[in-house]
């Protein structure tokens, strides 16, 4: 299997990875950290997908997709931190004033997990940010210490996967998800 990671510029492919089975369902669409909480709560059903369709048409697109041939099999959200809720998050500290990019969601479709796709997505997201002159990419993965994590709540990624991709722990956070602490990790691109 050869995985290709590309900018998320095709809405149907983003929908295949993030979209609901029913168009009226209120799934995340990876908007929770991208938009203000009030707007996130107001967007319901198909309006969520329409909002993401607009993001896909924007520059930069909202993340990257992993493909196995022509089939989209994974997603990673990556954007300038200043354009996300992490710019104002009190539980995740700012290490410095660099215009860092945040990588906050890594999702692999069922049936494709356990094949290294999350590793390809992390590297692809870093390369995408690098192509946009990001000086640093940071992420906020779970420090699960090897314990099992419910896949629904594993979207921030696992610390070991980010460390394998050259990220280093830069700060502790007060954020906890699924019972596990989240840590702030960074990969310097300068």
JSON list of N, CA, C and O in Angstrom, two decimals, residues 82 89 94 112 114 122 150:
[
{"chain": "A", "resi": 82, "resn": "UNK", "atom": "N", "xyz": [-3.45, 30.91, 15.15]},
{"chain": "A", "resi": 82, "resn": "UNK", "atom": "CA", "xyz": [-4.20, 32.16, 15.30]},
{"chain": "A", "resi": 82, "resn": "UNK", "atom": "C", "xyz": [-5.61, 32.05, 14.71]},
{"chain": "A", "resi": 82, "resn": "UNK", "atom": "O", "xyz": [-6.50, 32.81, 15.10]},
{"chain": "A", "resi": 89, "resn": "UNK", "atom": "N", "xyz": [-7.37, 29.32, 23.94]},
{"chain": "A", "resi": 89, "resn": "UNK", "atom": "CA", "xyz": [-7.59, 28.22, 24.87]},
{"chain": "A", "resi": 89, "resn": "UNK", "atom": "C", "xyz": [-6.78, 28.42, 26.15]},
{"chain": "A", "resi": 89, "resn": "UNK", "atom": "O", "xyz": [-5.57, 28.60, 26.10]},
{"chain": "A", "resi": 94, "resn": "UNK", "atom": "N", "xyz": [0.53, 28.98, 25.46]},
{"chain": "A", "resi": 94, "resn": "UNK", "atom": "CA", "xyz": [1.34, 29.47, 24.34]},
{"chain": "A", "resi": 94, "resn": "UNK", "atom": "C", "xyz": [2.79, 29.42, 24.81]},
{"chain": "A", "resi": 94, "resn": "UNK", "atom": "O", "xyz": [3.13, 29.95, 25.85]},
{"chain": "A", "resi": 112, "resn": "UNK", "atom": "N", "xyz": [-9.11, 0.84, 7.69]},
{"chain": "A", "resi": 112, "resn": "UNK", "atom": "CA", "xyz": [-7.79, 1.28, 7.21]},
{"chain": "A", "resi": 112, "resn": "UNK", "atom": "C", "xyz": [-6.82, 1.53, 8.37]},
{"chain": "A", "resi": 112, "resn": "UNK", "atom": "O", "xyz": [-5.70, 1.96, 8.14]},
{"chain": "A", "resi": 114, "resn": "UNK", "atom": "N", "xyz": [-4.32, 0.82, 11.65]},
{"chain": "A", "resi": 114, "resn": "UNK", "atom": "CA", "xyz": [-3.26, -0.13, 11.92]},
{"chain": "A", "resi": 114, "resn": "UNK", "atom": "C", "xyz": [-2.31, -0.35, 10.74]},
{"chain": "A", "resi": 114, "resn": "UNK", "atom": "O", "xyz": [-1.57, -1.33, 10.71]},
{"chain": "A", "resi": 122, "resn": "UNK", "atom": "N", "xyz": [0.41, 12.72, 9.85]},
{"chain": "A", "resi": 122, "resn": "UNK", "atom": "CA", "xyz": [1.17, 13.68, 10.66]},
{"chain": "A", "resi": 122, "resn": "UNK", "atom": "C", "xyz": [2.28, 14.28, 9.80]},
{"chain": "A", "resi": 122, "resn": "UNK", "atom": "O", "xyz": [2.45, 15.51, 9.75]},
{"chain": "A", "resi": 150, "resn": "UNK", "atom": "N", "xyz": [-10.25, 4.97, 23.71]},
{"chain": "A", "resi": 150, "resn": "UNK", "atom": "CA", "xyz": [-11.44, 4.85, 22.88]},
{"chain": "A", "resi": 150, "resn": "UNK", "atom": "C", "xyz": [-11.19, 5.59, 21.57]},
{"chain": "A", "resi": 150, "resn": "UNK", "atom": "O", "xyz": [-10.81, 6.76, 21.58]}
]
